[in-house]
XYZ file of N, CA, C and O in Angstrom:
544
model
N -51.365 -30.353 287.082
C -51.374 -30.889 288.627
C -51.568 -30.202 289.519
O -50.851 -29.157 289.696
N -52.111 -30.474 290.588
C -52.712 -30.038 291.876
C -52.587 -30.832 293.385
O -52.859 -31.830 293.169
N -51.940 -30.261 293.908
C -51.429 -31.281 295.355
C -52.320 -30.534 296.507
O -52.102 -29.381 296.626
N -52.908 -31.375 297.548
C -53.466 -30.761 298.699
C -52.606 -31.421 299.684
O -52.666 -32.752 299.933
N -52.014 -30.658 300.713
C -51.057 -31.152 301.648
C -50.975 -29.880 302.482
O -50.999 -28.620 302.377
N -51.275 -30.593 304.123
C -51.245 -29.335 304.861
C -52.086 -28.411 304.856
O -51.757 -26.847 304.952
N -53.232 -28.257 304.338
C -54.230 -27.527 304.189
C -53.724 -26.241 302.918
O -54.459 -25.579 302.799
N -52.801 -26.629 301.956
C -52.293 -25.854 300.982
C -52.681 -26.502 300.044
O -51.950 -27.770 299.595
N -52.796 -25.840 298.735
C -53.204 -26.692 297.253
C -51.902 -26.103 296.688
O -51.654 -24.413 296.530
N -51.634 -26.678 296.195
C -50.586 -26.527 295.312
C -50.712 -26.604 293.734
O -50.987 -27.977 292.962
N -50.204 -25.510 292.864
C -50.634 -26.016 291.549
C -49.381 -25.940 291.126
O -48.076 -25.300 291.246
N -48.651 -26.923 290.008
C -47.201 -27.079 289.588
C -47.409 -26.962 288.071
O -48.225 -27.242 287.297
N -46.440 -26.413 287.504
C -46.439 -26.145 286.524
C -44.553 -26.347 285.672
O -43.668 -25.823 286.635
N -44.431 -26.861 284.607
C -42.586 -27.040 284.280
C -42.744 -25.920 282.974
O -43.329 -26.160 281.887
N -41.911 -25.196 283.090
C -41.809 -24.447 281.330
C -40.502 -25.116 281.104
O -38.955 -24.955 282.190
N -39.942 -24.860 279.913
C -38.308 -24.849 279.404
C -38.404 -23.746 278.256
O -39.076 -23.096 277.455
N -36.999 -23.265 278.247
C -36.310 -22.664 277.268
C -35.258 -22.551 277.135
O -34.100 -22.696 278.233
N -34.704 -22.796 275.833
C -32.564 -23.095 275.267
C -32.685 -24.181 276.059
O -33.397 -25.305 275.655
N -31.409 -24.275 276.999
C -31.446 -25.488 277.764
C -32.021 -24.977 279.512
O -31.557 -26.256 280.168
N -32.506 -24.300 279.557
C -33.378 -24.324 280.826
C -34.679 -24.907 281.340
O -35.285 -24.848 280.389
N -34.943 -25.435 282.557
C -35.965 -26.045 282.917
C -36.351 -25.108 284.182
O -35.499 -25.380 284.983
N -37.775 -24.934 284.445
C -37.789 -24.132 286.082
C -39.124 -25.262 285.947
O -40.305 -25.493 285.299
N -39.120 -25.739 287.518
C -40.664 -26.474 287.862
C -41.160 -25.259 288.870
O -40.704 -24.742 289.806
N -42.343 -24.694 288.347
C -42.984 -23.938 289.483
C -43.919 -24.087 290.120
O -44.958 -25.105 290.159
N -43.838 -24.277 291.375
C -45.141 -24.422 292.533
C -45.666 -23.063 292.538
O -45.039 -22.567 293.508
N -47.418 -23.343 292.600
C -47.813 -21.814 293.058
C -48.534 -22.491 294.318
O -49.045 -23.258 294.354
N -48.681 -21.732 295.202
C -49.547 -21.700 296.719
C -50.271 -20.329 297.171
O -49.447 -19.450 296.591
N -51.365 -20.502 297.453
C -52.181 -18.917 297.558
C -51.299 -18.633 298.524
O -50.757 -19.101 299.585
N -50.898 -17.405 298.942
C -50.117 -16.304 300.042
C -50.266 -14.833 299.540
O -50.858 -14.918 298.984
N -48.788 -14.567 299.554
C -48.916 -13.191 299.796
C -47.876 -12.279 298.569
O -47.730 -10.869 298.403
N -47.363 -12.820 297.569
C -46.715 -12.755 296.506
C -45.483 -13.124 296.042
O -44.743 -12.151 295.491
N -44.820 -13.901 297.265
C -43.351 -13.497 297.278
C -42.583 -15.116 296.353
O -43.680 -15.315 295.640
N -41.637 -14.422 295.509
C -41.095 -15.050 294.860
C -39.590 -16.005 295.064
O -39.229 -15.151 295.513
N -39.500 -16.627 294.975
C -38.050 -18.016 295.396
C -37.821 -18.354 294.714
O -38.559 -19.743 294.030
N -36.733 -17.890 294.160
C -36.305 -19.260 293.003
C -35.070 -19.974 293.545
O -33.855 -19.188 293.949
N -34.733 -21.118 293.560
C -33.672 -21.969 294.370
C -33.517 -21.613 295.522
O -32.258 -21.604 296.243
N -34.298 -21.281 296.157
C -33.885 -20.646 297.853
C -33.617 -19.595 297.803
O -33.285 -19.638 299.329
N -33.717 -18.879 296.907
C -32.865 -17.268 297.361
C -34.165 -16.543 297.199
O -35.501 -16.883 296.105
N -34.329 -15.211 297.469
C -35.672 -14.782 296.683
C -35.316 -14.150 295.781
O -34.298 -13.617 295.116
N -36.381 -13.815 294.384
C -36.167 -13.856 293.260
C -35.876 -12.744 293.381
O -34.994 -12.685 291.765
N -35.510 -11.196 293.617
C -34.583 -10.026 293.177
C -32.931 -10.316 292.942
O -32.493 -10.236 292.258
N -33.082 -11.266 294.180
C -31.351 -11.307 294.238
C -30.816 -12.731 293.154
O -29.887 -12.217 292.800
N -31.567 -13.926 293.243
C -31.602 -14.637 292.163
C -31.200 -13.752 291.180
O -30.614 -14.371 290.115
N -32.065 -13.248 290.600
C -32.246 -12.493 289.222
C -31.582 -11.247 289.333
O -31.498 -10.362 288.059
N -30.729 -10.892 289.766
C -29.703 -10.126 289.805
C -29.957 -8.948 290.066
O -29.938 -7.845 289.224
N -31.490 -8.623 290.251
C -32.050 -7.298 291.062
C -32.461 -6.612 289.300
O -32.411 -5.745 289.397
N -32.680 -7.531 288.269
C -32.889 -6.769 286.861
C -34.087 -6.704 286.800
O -34.982 -7.541 287.089
N -34.677 -5.486 287.038
C -36.210 -4.989 286.666
C -36.446 -6.112 285.149
O -38.203 -6.300 285.184
N -35.882 -6.250 284.145
C -36.352 -7.168 283.022
C -36.435 -8.187 283.208
O -37.629 -8.932 283.150
N -35.736 -9.300 284.131
C -35.944 -10.509 284.316
C -36.923 -10.754 285.502
O -37.687 -11.527 284.936
N -37.336 -9.285 286.075
C -38.125 -10.038 287.365
C -39.891 -9.656 286.382
O -40.792 -10.140 286.611
N -39.791 -8.589 285.850
C -41.113 -8.314 284.773
C -41.289 -9.554 283.931
O -42.857 -9.874 283.785
N -40.231 -9.967 283.093
C -40.926 -11.233 282.244
C -41.160 -12.301 282.822
O -42.452 -12.840 282.582
N -40.334 -12.501 284.523
C -40.957 -14.180 284.640
C -42.200 -13.480 285.422
O -43.008 -14.528 285.947
N -42.467 -12.655 286.031
C -43.872 -12.569 286.543
C -45.374 -12.164 285.792
O -46.486 -11.462 286.119
N -44.742 -11.581 284.316
C -46.059 -11.441 283.523
C -47.054 -11.957 283.422
O -48.048 -11.479 283.173
N -47.003 -13.388 283.863
C -48.670 -13.968 283.576
C -49.277 -13.267 284.535
O -50.530 -13.116 285.152
N -49.119 -13.087 286.081
C -49.467 -13.175 286.890
C -50.184 -11.079 286.676
O -51.168 -11.137 287.320
N -49.309 -10.854 286.155
C -49.409 -9.283 286.075
C -50.725 -8.927 285.528
O -51.112 -8.235 285.077
N -50.510 -9.969 284.302
C -51.662 -9.670 282.959
C -53.124 -10.396 283.244
O -54.029 -9.323 283.128
N -53.372 -11.472 284.710
C -54.436 -11.821 285.150
C -54.834 -10.740 286.537
O -55.618 -11.051 287.037
N -53.304 -9.973 287.060
C -53.823 -8.868 287.755
C -53.778 -9.925 288.843
O -54.770 -9.240 290.115
N -53.159 -10.833 289.118
C -53.053 -11.728 290.652
C -51.946 -11.677 291.216
O -51.226 -12.577 291.601
N -51.257 -10.385 291.115
C -49.807 -10.126 291.663
C -49.518 -10.608 293.134
O -48.284 -11.140 293.273
N -50.505 -10.450 293.701
C -50.609 -10.646 295.582
C -51.112 -11.845 295.683
O -51.546 -12.165 297.403
N -51.682 -12.442 294.725
C -52.530 -13.733 295.754
C -51.824 -14.954 295.679
O -52.457 -15.486 296.544
N -50.400 -15.186 294.904
C -49.556 -16.579 295.174
C -48.268 -16.242 295.784
O -47.844 -15.441 294.937
N -47.662 -17.126 296.516
C -46.481 -17.319 296.691
C -45.904 -18.404 295.327
O -46.253 -19.515 295.207
N -44.719 -18.222 294.649
C -44.431 -18.571 293.472
C -42.740 -19.281 294.148
O -41.728 -18.488 294.418
N -42.768 -20.501 294.034
C -41.461 -21.554 294.554
C -41.003 -21.865 293.419
O -41.507 -23.100 292.586
N -39.932 -21.534 292.818
C -38.976 -22.119 291.629
C -37.987 -23.715 291.466
O -36.996 -22.363 292.636
N -38.451 -23.839 291.108
C -36.805 -24.869 291.068
C -35.720 -24.796 289.428
O -36.718 -25.565 288.644
N -35.028 -23.717 289.474
C -34.208 -23.062 288.013
C -33.023 -24.284 287.877
O -32.461 -24.263 288.836
N -32.898 -24.728 286.695
C -31.678 -25.490 286.210
C -31.301 -24.782 285.256
O -32.633 -25.131 284.140
N -29.962 -24.963 284.417
C -29.410 -25.177 283.296
C -29.716 -23.754 282.370
O -29.879 -22.871 283.139
N -28.643 -23.322 281.548
C -28.523 -22.122 281.170
C -28.369 -20.834 281.549
O -27.677 -21.382 282.448
N -28.936 -20.044 281.153
C -28.207 -18.881 281.768
C -29.510 -17.842 282.644
O -30.753 -18.399 282.259
N -29.601 -16.343 282.970
C -30.648 -16.022 283.292
C -31.631 -15.746 282.326
O -32.950 -15.506 282.515
N -31.571 -14.916 281.084
C -32.667 -15.166 280.384
C -33.323 -16.250 279.713
O -34.808 -16.662 280.114
N -32.677 -17.614 279.713
C -33.357 -19.064 279.236
C -34.570 -19.013 280.977
O -35.329 -19.472 280.679
N -33.774 -19.051 281.858
C -34.610 -19.407 283.093
C -35.740 -18.393 283.338
O -36.848 -18.904 283.858
N -35.539 -17.297 283.035
C -36.628 -16.435 283.171
C -37.672 -16.594 281.927
O -38.912 -16.364 282.637
N -37.529 -17.153 281.263
C -38.193 -17.225 280.253
C -39.395 -18.920 280.618
O -40.526 -18.831 280.462
N -38.597 -19.569 281.081
C -38.966 -20.717 281.318
C -40.216 -20.508 282.493
O -40.806 -21.278 282.781
N -39.377 -19.985 283.751
C -40.234 -19.511 284.683
C -41.495 -18.994 284.028
O -42.622 -19.318 284.604
N -41.704 -17.536 283.380
C -42.621 -17.238 282.861
C -43.785 -18.561 282.301
O -44.792 -18.507 282.763
N -43.190 -19.344 281.923
C -43.876 -20.626 281.378
C -44.463 -21.331 281.893
O -45.837 -21.857 281.847
N -43.403 -21.984 282.699
C -44.241 -22.739 284.139
C -45.117 -22.093 284.805
O -46.303 -22.686 285.202
N -45.144 -20.700 285.060
C -46.210 -19.826 285.846
C -47.184 -19.807 284.499
O -48.209 -20.248 285.526
N -47.300 -19.385 283.513
C -48.598 -19.621 282.863
C -49.418 -21.038 282.801
O -50.690 -21.038 282.801
N -48.730 -22.047 282.766
C -49.065 -23.435 282.678
C -49.597 -23.673 284.184
O -50.778 -24.297 284.090
N -49.083 -23.203 285.087
C -49.742 -23.645 286.893
C -50.686 -22.811 286.715
O -52.043 -23.285 287.038
N -50.762 -21.377 285.854
C -51.952 -20.606 286.239
C -53.213 -21.087 285.485
O -54.681 -20.665 286.114
N -52.885 -21.692 284.362
C -54.358 -22.397 283.522
C -54.809 -23.687 284.659
O -56.192 -24.043 284.321
N -54.346 -24.120 285.115
C -54.494 -25.391 286.294
C -55.525 -25.023 287.477
O -56.403 -25.228 287.737
N -55.018 -23.619 287.908
C -55.587 -22.685 288.807
C -57.076 -22.480 288.321
O -57.904 -22.746 289.089
N -57.584 -22.125 287.149
C -58.667 -21.551 286.469
C -58.587 -21.618 285.281
O -57.960 -21.016 284.644
N -59.409 -22.573 284.260
C -59.213 -22.986 283.010
C -59.919 -21.715 282.170
O -59.133 -21.595 281.030
N -60.269 -21.051 283.160
C -60.688 -19.475 282.190
C -59.750 -18.362 281.976
O -59.766 -18.008 280.817
N -58.326 -18.530 282.916
C -57.072 -17.694 282.126
C -56.536 -18.267 281.505
O -55.676 -17.743 280.433
N -56.783 -19.721 280.596
C -56.262 -20.075 279.895
C -56.167 -19.119 278.143
O -55.373 -18.945 277.584
N -57.565 -18.019 277.706
C -57.873 -18.267 277.005
C -56.691 -16.426 276.696
O -56.343 -16.134 275.737
N -57.098 -15.946 278.436
C -55.835 -14.357 278.097
C -54.508 -14.964 277.916
O -53.912 -14.249 277.351
N -53.876 -15.447 278.523
C -52.980 -16.166 278.713
C -51.842 -16.424 276.949
O -51.127 -16.276 276.415
N -53.256 -16.965 276.166
C -52.946 -17.880 275.159
C -53.018 -16.550 274.333
O -51.937 -16.263 273.284
N -54.090 -15.790 274.054
C -53.858 -14.420 273.481
C -52.621 -13.897 273.466
O -51.968 -12.824 272.736
N -51.859 -13.919 274.214
C -50.505 -12.726 275.207
C -49.463 -13.511 274.616
O -48.413 -13.288 274.624
N -50.179 -14.769 274.274
C -48.328 -15.774 273.565
C -47.885 -16.210 274.660
O -46.686 -16.619 274.507
N -48.392 -16.369 275.873
C -47.596 -16.628 277.289
C -47.270 -18.363 277.273
O -46.679 -19.021 277.886
N -47.998 -18.899 276.579
C -48.168 -20.516 276.801
C -47.594 -21.308 275.564
O -47.800 -22.600 275.476
N -46.828 -20.761 274.736
C -46.075 -21.291 273.593
C -45.049 -21.346 273.754
O -44.227 -20.140 274.314
N -44.271 -22.542 273.661
C -42.961 -22.578 274.039
C -42.138 -22.312 272.984
O -42.071 -22.512 271.938
N -40.835 -21.549 273.353
C -40.110 -20.995 272.436
C -38.647 -22.032 272.202
O -37.777 -22.757 273.157
N -38.928 -22.625 271.120
C -38.602 -24.146 270.797
C -36.628 -23.706 270.229
O -36.061 -24.630 270.034
N -36.321 -22.310 270.074
C -35.003 -21.994 269.371
C -33.907 -22.202 270.433
O -33.896 -21.650 271.630
N -33.283 -23.313 270.231
C -31.881 -23.294 270.766
C -30.932 -23.104 269.947
O -31.033 -23.010 268.575
N -29.493 -22.843 270.647
C -28.114 -22.627 269.761
C -28.101 -23.537 269.435
O -27.862 -24.899 269.106
N -27.604 -23.604 267.881
C -27.225 -24.042 266.600
C -25.428 -24.582 266.607
O -24.938 -23.933 267.300
N -25.573 -25.948 266.467
C -24.488 -26.356 266.760
C -23.179 -26.024 265.856
O -23.269 -25.735 264.569
N -21.503 -26.035 265.905
C -20.413 -25.404 265.750
C -20.348 -26.730 264.967
O -20.495 -27.858 264.757
N -20.182 -26.319 263.296
C -19.827 -27.231 262.371
C -18.357 -27.614 262.014
O -17.654 -26.205 262.123
N -17.728 -28.239 261.458
C -16.733 -28.565 261.347
C -15.975 -27.916 259.984
O -16.734 -27.497 259.417
N -15.003 -26.908 260.229
C -14.366 -26.139 259.042
C -14.913 -24.879 259.619
O -14.565 -24.227 258.959
N -15.527 -24.269 260.165
C -16.296 -23.296 260.473
C -15.878 -22.438 261.994
O -15.480 -23.298 262.645
N -16.214 -21.392 261.928
C -15.823 -20.513 263.532
C -16.667 -20.564 264.095
O -16.362 -21.034 265.276
N -17.972 -20.832 263.758
C -19.685 -20.731 264.627
C -20.239 -21.940 263.877
O -19.534 -22.761 263.040
N -21.139 -21.637 263.982
C -22.433 -22.593 263.447
C -22.655 -22.250 262.122
O -22.472 -22.814 261.109
N -22.265 -21.074 261.519
C -22.236 -20.840 259.947
C -21.390 -19.913 259.622
O -20.777 -19.312 258.431
N -20.526 -19.499 260.701
C -19.414 -18.266 260.274
C -18.580 -19.037 259.553
O -17.366 -19.525 260.363
N -17.912 -18.746 258.373
C -16.795 -19.206 257.947
C -15.576 -18.355 257.852
O -15.492 -17.227 258.104
N -14.413 -18.913 257.726
C -13.212 -18.034 257.557
C -13.492 -17.522 256.338
O -14.015 -17.940 255.071
N -12.791 -16.030 256.076
C -12.218 -14.858 255.108
C -11.945 -16.433 253.599
O -11.338 -16.836 253.894
N -12.838 -15.723 252.717
C -12.575 -16.359 251.649
C -11.221 -15.929 250.666
O -11.371 -14.549 250.894
N -10.335 -16.497 250.345
C -9.435 -15.774 249.775
C -9.196 -16.217 247.907
O -9.171 -17.480 248.206
N -9.128 -15.945 247.199
C -9.254 -16.132 245.822
C -7.894 -16.941 245.482
O -7.799 -17.522 244.403
N -6.861 -15.626 245.794
C -5.492 -16.199 245.386
C -4.545 -16.446 246.645
O -4.616 -15.890 247.669
């Protein structure tokens, strides 16, 4: 979905991972990353790994300095949010140019990682960890 307002074309994409949801807006610009009103580097605690994961769709397509990225991320932790941003960004880039889809799909960036934490069961310590068995 794209919106045209104030002579800016906005491309939208939503990404989810674990319990995190990231709503990504792409606007043609200079390449800055803003997450929840903060610079991306400070929001992701200056972690080069989280920054690399979040911006990997742009890096693969060679569009690092072409778009400003505005993200509203909520839920989960930084790992889930970084992966959710990556998926939302990849989906938005597919709207920018449908030819990007084949490249991103072959890199596995358009797949939603559906793994979530398994619930704890009654009588167990965690989801599957049982108390030590005693025969006598």
